[in-house]
């Protein structure tokens, strides 16, 4: 009996609160990586410049003051903030061997990453709904997609995203971390943190699979449903494949963004933890948190004539 008490007492002593974590980064190499620093700094600069330009043009050009571009401005703002949550700390760690992050900093990073990520997922579904109304209900578009409704939808998805992330950050911060403080990732995310936690993490895993899974899968299926309805409507309405192709080309930019964002996210948060490796999770995370935000402005400017025209007008004004 005394031996059992001594063992329990020893375990309790070993479970000292973690004050900081060690981010191992994109790779497990501990030496400074100046080449990767330059690559990711260039990507981050392109992200901020591209999305900042779209946001500025959407705000300043009266011709783009429509629901479609209102949501595009929200998307650009989200992409800038989304990458800013992880990339500056990653860049700092590329040039340092001390890759630590405080416990509070880790929980804050987790919160804002999931806040902005879940908000973007819902925003893409709202943008698909906007395209559905514009194509299938053109005569009622201005009535349905009023400024008041657009503002309400934007506030709603930002609020839901905030409280969804707050739930995860609170539940994760209550865990005991006694096994190790080394996070096999380049930022604080739920899955790698759960692998370091002691005790029962079933509730946290359930919240990740159910709540985050719903916020990821729900908008994804609603987006697909919107496009399926658009295709069916146009096919039976016009009966012309040429007209169908012409109309869908206006939605191609948004659909490409949806695929680039949702596919990596579904692989990360829907697949069971036992079926995904740490290296795979890190590579996928680079795709949806670093690469996709920098591609969004390129996709929208190259495929959208109105955005290109607005950029041309803005450049001519400055000249």
PDB file of C-alpha atoms in Angstrom, residues 13-212:
ATOM      1  CA  UNK A  13       5.544  15.349  -8.858  1.00  0.00           C
ATOM      2  CA  UNK A  14       6.389  14.633 -12.484  1.00  0.00           C
ATOM      3  CA  UNK A  15       3.233  16.376 -13.708  1.00  0.00           C
ATOM      4  CA  UNK A  16       4.602  19.884 -13.312  1.00  0.00           C
ATOM      5  CA  UNK A  17       2.711  22.570 -15.238  1.00  0.00           C
ATOM      6  CA  UNK A  18       4.200  23.352 -18.649  1.00  0.00           C
ATOM      7  CA  UNK A  19       5.143  27.031 -18.960  1.00  0.00           C
ATOM      8  CA  UNK A  20       6.342  26.855 -22.572  1.00  0.00           C
ATOM      9  CA  UNK A  21       6.425  24.588 -25.614  1.00  0.00           C
ATOM     10  CA  UNK A  22       9.102  23.843 -28.182  1.00  0.00           C
ATOM     11  CA  UNK A  23       7.930  24.160 -31.802  1.00  0.00           C
ATOM     12  CA  UNK A  24       9.973  21.726 -33.897  1.00  0.00           C
ATOM     13  CA  UNK A  25       8.924  23.491 -37.101  1.00  0.00           C
ATOM     14  CA  UNK A  26       8.264  22.322 -40.650  1.00  0.00           C
ATOM     15  CA  UNK A  27      11.215  19.932 -40.283  1.00  0.00           C
ATOM     16  CA  UNK A  28      12.818  18.445 -37.171  1.00  0.00           C
ATOM     17  CA  UNK A  29      16.193  20.037 -38.036  1.00  0.00           C
ATOM     18  CA  UNK A  30      17.243  22.236 -35.118  1.00  0.00           C
ATOM     19  CA  UNK A  31      19.859  24.301 -37.004  1.00  0.00           C
ATOM     20  CA  UNK A  32      18.903  27.729 -38.436  1.00  0.00           C
ATOM     21  CA  UNK A  33      17.378  27.442 -41.919  1.00  0.00           C
ATOM     22  CA  UNK A  34      18.001  30.714 -43.820  1.00  0.00           C
ATOM     23  CA  UNK A  35      16.863  29.257 -47.178  1.00  0.00           C
ATOM     24  CA  UNK A  36      13.410  28.336 -45.827  1.00  0.00           C
ATOM     25  CA  UNK A  37      13.272  31.726 -44.108  1.00  0.00           C
ATOM     26  CA  UNK A  38      13.672  33.491 -47.470  1.00  0.00           C
ATOM     27  CA  UNK A  39      11.105  31.227 -49.177  1.00  0.00           C
ATOM     28  CA  UNK A  40       8.402  31.673 -46.547  1.00  0.00           C
ATOM     29  CA  UNK A  41       9.146  35.386 -46.091  1.00  0.00           C
ATOM     30  CA  UNK A  42       8.571  35.840 -49.833  1.00  0.00           C
ATOM     31  CA  UNK A  43       5.304  33.904 -49.615  1.00  0.00           C
ATOM     32  CA  UNK A  44       4.142  35.960 -46.638  1.00  0.00           C
ATOM     33  CA  UNK A  45       5.036  39.229 -48.367  1.00  0.00           C
ATOM     34  CA  UNK A  46       3.136  38.108 -51.504  1.00  0.00           C
ATOM     35  CA  UNK A  47       0.146  37.152 -49.353  1.00  0.00           C
ATOM     36  CA  UNK A  48      -0.034  40.491 -47.539  1.00  0.00           C
ATOM     37  CA  UNK A  49       0.581  42.474 -50.748  1.00  0.00           C
ATOM     38  CA  UNK A  50      -1.903  40.530 -52.904  1.00  0.00           C
ATOM     39  CA  UNK A  51      -4.733  40.313 -50.390  1.00  0.00           C
ATOM     40  CA  UNK A  52      -4.079  43.864 -49.177  1.00  0.00           C
ATOM     41  CA  UNK A  53      -4.381  45.124 -52.753  1.00  0.00           C
ATOM     42  CA  UNK A  54      -7.702  43.327 -53.290  1.00  0.00           C
ATOM     43  CA  UNK A  55      -9.032  44.614 -49.967  1.00  0.00           C
ATOM     44  CA  UNK A  56      -8.003  48.182 -50.812  1.00  0.00           C
ATOM     45  CA  UNK A  57      -9.522  48.032 -54.308  1.00  0.00           C
ATOM     46  CA  UNK A  58     -12.807  46.542 -53.034  1.00  0.00           C
ATOM     47  CA  UNK A  59     -13.123  49.294 -50.407  1.00  0.00           C
ATOM     48  CA  UNK A  60     -12.077  52.201 -52.635  1.00  0.00           C
ATOM     49  CA  UNK A  61     -13.792  51.355 -55.946  1.00  0.00           C
ATOM     50  CA  UNK A  62     -17.569  52.104 -55.885  1.00  0.00           C
ATOM     51  CA  UNK A  63     -18.138  49.683 -58.790  1.00  0.00           C
ATOM     52  CA  UNK A  64     -17.130  46.817 -56.503  1.00  0.00           C
ATOM     53  CA  UNK A  65     -19.548  47.744 -53.722  1.00  0.00           C
ATOM     54  CA  UNK A  66     -21.698  44.659 -54.254  1.00  0.00           C
ATOM     55  CA  UNK A  67     -22.318  41.549 -52.097  1.00  0.00           C
ATOM     56  CA  UNK A  68     -19.881  39.402 -54.083  1.00  0.00           C
ATOM     57  CA  UNK A  69     -16.984  41.802 -53.533  1.00  0.00           C
ATOM     58  CA  UNK A  70     -18.026  42.575 -49.962  1.00  0.00           C
ATOM     59  CA  UNK A  71     -17.445  38.896 -49.155  1.00  0.00           C
ATOM     60  CA  UNK A  72     -14.269  38.862 -51.268  1.00  0.00           C
ATOM     61  CA  UNK A  73     -12.958  41.713 -49.104  1.00  0.00           C
ATOM     62  CA  UNK A  74     -13.759  39.653 -46.005  1.00  0.00           C
ATOM     63  CA  UNK A  75     -11.872  36.715 -47.529  1.00  0.00           C
ATOM     64  CA  UNK A  76      -8.784  38.848 -48.230  1.00  0.00           C
ATOM     65  CA  UNK A  77      -8.832  40.209 -44.677  1.00  0.00           C
ATOM     66  CA  UNK A  78      -9.129  36.666 -43.294  1.00  0.00           C
ATOM     67  CA  UNK A  79      -6.242  35.402 -45.451  1.00  0.00           C
ATOM     68  CA  UNK A  80      -3.903  38.131 -44.214  1.00  0.00           C
ATOM     69  CA  UNK A  81      -4.777  37.492 -40.573  1.00  0.00           C
ATOM     70  CA  UNK A  82      -4.795  33.708 -41.028  1.00  0.00           C
ATOM     71  CA  UNK A  83      -1.185  33.585 -42.225  1.00  0.00           C
ATOM     72  CA  UNK A  84      -0.100  36.211 -39.700  1.00  0.00           C
ATOM     73  CA  UNK A  85      -1.112  33.888 -36.863  1.00  0.00           C
ATOM     74  CA  UNK A  86       1.525  31.291 -37.836  1.00  0.00           C
ATOM     75  CA  UNK A  87       4.050  32.657 -40.335  1.00  0.00           C
ATOM     76  CA  UNK A  88       5.849  35.364 -38.270  1.00  0.00           C
ATOM     77  CA  UNK A  89       6.585  32.848 -35.488  1.00  0.00           C
ATOM     78  CA  UNK A  90       7.688  30.291 -38.093  1.00  0.00           C
ATOM     79  CA  UNK A  91      10.030  32.851 -39.683  1.00  0.00           C
ATOM     80  CA  UNK A  92      11.501  33.677 -36.292  1.00  0.00           C
ATOM     81  CA  UNK A  93      12.136  29.998 -35.579  1.00  0.00           C
ATOM     82  CA  UNK A  94      13.914  29.493 -38.927  1.00  0.00           C
ATOM     83  CA  UNK A  95      16.700  31.788 -37.709  1.00  0.00           C
ATOM     84  CA  UNK A  96      16.869  30.536 -34.137  1.00  0.00           C
ATOM     85  CA  UNK A  97      17.663  27.360 -32.251  1.00  0.00           C
ATOM     86  CA  UNK A  98      15.435  28.520 -29.368  1.00  0.00           C
ATOM     87  CA  UNK A  99      12.053  27.628 -30.854  1.00  0.00           C
ATOM     88  CA  UNK A 100      10.002  28.148 -27.737  1.00  0.00           C
ATOM     89  CA  UNK A 101       6.536  29.608 -27.355  1.00  0.00           C
ATOM     90  CA  UNK A 102       4.918  30.416 -24.022  1.00  0.00           C
ATOM     91  CA  UNK A 103       1.874  28.492 -22.826  1.00  0.00           C
ATOM     92  CA  UNK A 104      -0.300  31.606 -23.168  1.00  0.00           C
ATOM     93  CA  UNK A 105       1.160  32.341 -26.601  1.00  0.00           C
ATOM     94  CA  UNK A 106       0.477  28.763 -27.685  1.00  0.00           C
ATOM     95  CA  UNK A 107      -3.163  28.879 -26.566  1.00  0.00           C
ATOM     96  CA  UNK A 108      -3.607  32.292 -28.231  1.00  0.00           C
ATOM     97  CA  UNK A 109      -2.158  30.971 -31.487  1.00  0.00           C
ATOM     98  CA  UNK A 110      -4.464  27.947 -31.347  1.00  0.00           C
ATOM     99  CA  UNK A 111      -7.473  30.176 -30.688  1.00  0.00           C
ATOM    100  CA  UNK A 112      -6.882  32.667 -33.516  1.00  0.00           C
ATOM    101  CA  UNK A 113      -5.899  29.952 -35.991  1.00  0.00           C
ATOM    102  CA  UNK A 114      -9.188  28.097 -35.488  1.00  0.00           C
ATOM    103  CA  UNK A 115     -11.162  31.343 -35.210  1.00  0.00           C
ATOM    104  CA  UNK A 116      -9.984  32.591 -38.600  1.00  0.00           C
ATOM    105  CA  UNK A 117      -9.943  29.142 -40.242  1.00  0.00           C
ATOM    106  CA  UNK A 118     -13.512  28.235 -39.266  1.00  0.00           C
ATOM    107  CA  UNK A 119     -14.714  31.723 -40.231  1.00  0.00           C
ATOM    108  CA  UNK A 120     -13.160  31.320 -43.685  1.00  0.00           C
ATOM    109  CA  UNK A 121     -14.815  27.916 -44.124  1.00  0.00           C
ATOM    110  CA  UNK A 122     -18.245  29.416 -43.421  1.00  0.00           C
ATOM    111  CA  UNK A 123     -17.489  32.480 -45.547  1.00  0.00           C
ATOM    112  CA  UNK A 124     -16.811  30.285 -48.588  1.00  0.00           C
ATOM    113  CA  UNK A 125     -20.254  28.710 -48.144  1.00  0.00           C
ATOM    114  CA  UNK A 126     -21.842  32.167 -47.925  1.00  0.00           C
ATOM    115  CA  UNK A 127     -20.023  33.183 -51.120  1.00  0.00           C
ATOM    116  CA  UNK A 128     -21.421  30.068 -52.842  1.00  0.00           C
ATOM    117  CA  UNK A 129     -24.923  31.051 -51.685  1.00  0.00           C
ATOM    118  CA  UNK A 130     -24.359  34.525 -53.148  1.00  0.00           C
ATOM    119  CA  UNK A 131     -23.475  32.981 -56.528  1.00  0.00           C
ATOM    120  CA  UNK A 132     -26.543  30.724 -56.321  1.00  0.00           C
ATOM    121  CA  UNK A 133     -28.867  33.702 -55.782  1.00  0.00           C
ATOM    122  CA  UNK A 134     -27.140  35.749 -58.506  1.00  0.00           C
ATOM    123  CA  UNK A 135     -27.508  32.993 -61.124  1.00  0.00           C
ATOM    124  CA  UNK A 136     -30.757  31.264 -60.145  1.00  0.00           C
ATOM    125  CA  UNK A 137     -32.680  34.279 -58.785  1.00  0.00           C
ATOM    126  CA  UNK A 138     -31.292  37.203 -60.819  1.00  0.00           C
ATOM    127  CA  UNK A 139     -34.470  39.325 -60.653  1.00  0.00           C
ATOM    128  CA  UNK A 140     -34.610  39.075 -56.867  1.00  0.00           C
ATOM    129  CA  UNK A 141     -30.846  39.294 -56.267  1.00  0.00           C
ATOM    130  CA  UNK A 142     -30.699  42.864 -54.959  1.00  0.00           C
ATOM    131  CA  UNK A 143     -33.749  42.235 -52.763  1.00  0.00           C
ATOM    132  CA  UNK A 144     -32.439  38.998 -51.255  1.00  0.00           C
ATOM    133  CA  UNK A 145     -28.770  39.963 -50.947  1.00  0.00           C
ATOM    134  CA  UNK A 146     -29.415  43.312 -49.302  1.00  0.00           C
ATOM    135  CA  UNK A 147     -26.655  45.194 -47.516  1.00  0.00           C
ATOM    136  CA  UNK A 148     -28.331  44.429 -44.194  1.00  0.00           C
ATOM    137  CA  UNK A 149     -28.416  40.665 -44.860  1.00  0.00           C
ATOM    138  CA  UNK A 150     -24.796  40.609 -46.063  1.00  0.00           C
ATOM    139  CA  UNK A 151     -23.660  42.452 -42.928  1.00  0.00           C
ATOM    140  CA  UNK A 152     -25.680  40.132 -40.695  1.00  0.00           C
ATOM    141  CA  UNK A 153     -24.235  37.036 -42.369  1.00  0.00           C
ATOM    142  CA  UNK A 154     -20.684  38.377 -42.047  1.00  0.00           C
ATOM    143  CA  UNK A 155     -21.154  39.212 -38.351  1.00  0.00           C
ATOM    144  CA  UNK A 156     -22.751  35.808 -37.721  1.00  0.00           C
ATOM    145  CA  UNK A 157     -19.950  33.725 -39.239  1.00  0.00           C
ATOM    146  CA  UNK A 158     -17.236  35.798 -37.536  1.00  0.00           C
ATOM    147  CA  UNK A 159     -19.043  35.349 -34.191  1.00  0.00           C
ATOM    148  CA  UNK A 160     -19.559  31.595 -34.638  1.00  0.00           C
ATOM    149  CA  UNK A 161     -15.899  31.222 -35.617  1.00  0.00           C
ATOM    150  CA  UNK A 162     -14.778  33.115 -32.502  1.00  0.00           C
ATOM    151  CA  UNK A 163     -16.806  31.013 -30.061  1.00  0.00           C
ATOM    152  CA  UNK A 164     -15.896  27.767 -31.844  1.00  0.00           C
ATOM    153  CA  UNK A 165     -12.208  28.602 -31.363  1.00  0.00           C
ATOM    154  CA  UNK A 166     -12.798  29.766 -27.780  1.00  0.00           C
ATOM    155  CA  UNK A 167     -14.295  26.368 -26.953  1.00  0.00           C
ATOM    156  CA  UNK A 168     -11.173  24.576 -28.203  1.00  0.00           C
ATOM    157  CA  UNK A 169      -8.691  26.960 -26.584  1.00  0.00           C
ATOM    158  CA  UNK A 170     -10.382  26.708 -23.173  1.00  0.00           C
ATOM    159  CA  UNK A 171     -10.693  22.916 -23.286  1.00  0.00           C
ATOM    160  CA  UNK A 172      -7.086  22.490 -24.477  1.00  0.00           C
ATOM    161  CA  UNK A 173      -5.692  24.879 -21.854  1.00  0.00           C
ATOM    162  CA  UNK A 174      -7.287  22.761 -19.088  1.00  0.00           C
ATOM    163  CA  UNK A 175      -5.264  19.679 -20.053  1.00  0.00           C
ATOM    164  CA  UNK A 176      -2.160  18.530 -18.194  1.00  0.00           C
ATOM    165  CA  UNK A 177       0.981  18.325 -20.332  1.00  0.00           C
ATOM    166  CA  UNK A 178       3.513  16.093 -18.635  1.00  0.00           C
ATOM    167  CA  UNK A 179       4.894  13.763 -21.304  1.00  0.00           C
ATOM    168  CA  UNK A 180       6.883  16.323 -23.297  1.00  0.00           C
ATOM    169  CA  UNK A 181       6.776  19.966 -24.355  1.00  0.00           C
ATOM    170  CA  UNK A 182       8.007  19.309 -27.912  1.00  0.00           C
ATOM    171  CA  UNK A 183       5.303  20.024 -30.507  1.00  0.00           C
ATOM    172  CA  UNK A 184       5.975  18.254 -33.820  1.00  0.00           C
ATOM    173  CA  UNK A 185       4.517  21.140 -35.796  1.00  0.00           C
ATOM    174  CA  UNK A 186       5.307  24.715 -36.796  1.00  0.00           C
ATOM    175  CA  UNK A 187       2.410  26.169 -34.785  1.00  0.00           C
ATOM    176  CA  UNK A 188       0.188  25.220 -31.852  1.00  0.00           C
ATOM    177  CA  UNK A 189      -2.665  23.098 -33.143  1.00  0.00           C
ATOM    178  CA  UNK A 190      -5.054  20.805 -31.325  1.00  0.00           C
ATOM    179  CA  UNK A 191      -3.973  17.422 -32.687  1.00  0.00           C
ATOM    180  CA  UNK A 192      -0.245  17.701 -31.851  1.00  0.00           C
ATOM    181  CA  UNK A 193      -1.104  19.146 -28.421  1.00  0.00           C
ATOM    182  CA  UNK A 194      -3.437  16.250 -27.634  1.00  0.00           C
ATOM    183  CA  UNK A 195      -0.553  13.873 -28.297  1.00  0.00           C
ATOM    184  CA  UNK A 196       1.410  15.582 -25.497  1.00  0.00           C
ATOM    185  CA  UNK A 197      -1.432  15.638 -22.984  1.00  0.00           C
ATOM    186  CA  UNK A 198      -1.659  13.339 -19.975  1.00  0.00           C
ATOM    187  CA  UNK A 199      -4.921  11.891 -18.808  1.00  0.00           C
ATOM    188  CA  UNK A 200      -8.193  11.512 -20.679  1.00  0.00           C
ATOM    189  CA  UNK A 201      -8.500  13.530 -23.893  1.00  0.00           C
ATOM    190  CA  UNK A 202     -11.630  11.810 -25.226  1.00  0.00           C
ATOM    191  CA  UNK A 203     -13.789  14.927 -24.771  1.00  0.00           C
ATOM    192  CA  UNK A 204     -11.261  17.085 -26.624  1.00  0.00           C
ATOM    193  CA  UNK A 205     -11.046  14.528 -29.429  1.00  0.00           C
ATOM    194  CA  UNK A 206     -14.831  14.327 -29.611  1.00  0.00           C
ATOM    195  CA  UNK A 207     -15.101  18.127 -29.841  1.00  0.00           C
ATOM    196  CA  UNK A 208     -12.463  18.136 -32.595  1.00  0.00           C
ATOM    197  CA  UNK A 209     -14.216  15.419 -34.609  1.00  0.00           C
ATOM    198  CA  UNK A 210     -17.780  16.615 -34.037  1.00  0.00           C
ATOM    199  CA  UNK A 211     -17.725  20.394 -33.723  1.00  0.00           C
ATOM    200  CA  UNK A 212     -14.770  21.153 -35.989  1.00  0.00           C
TER     201      UNK A 212
END
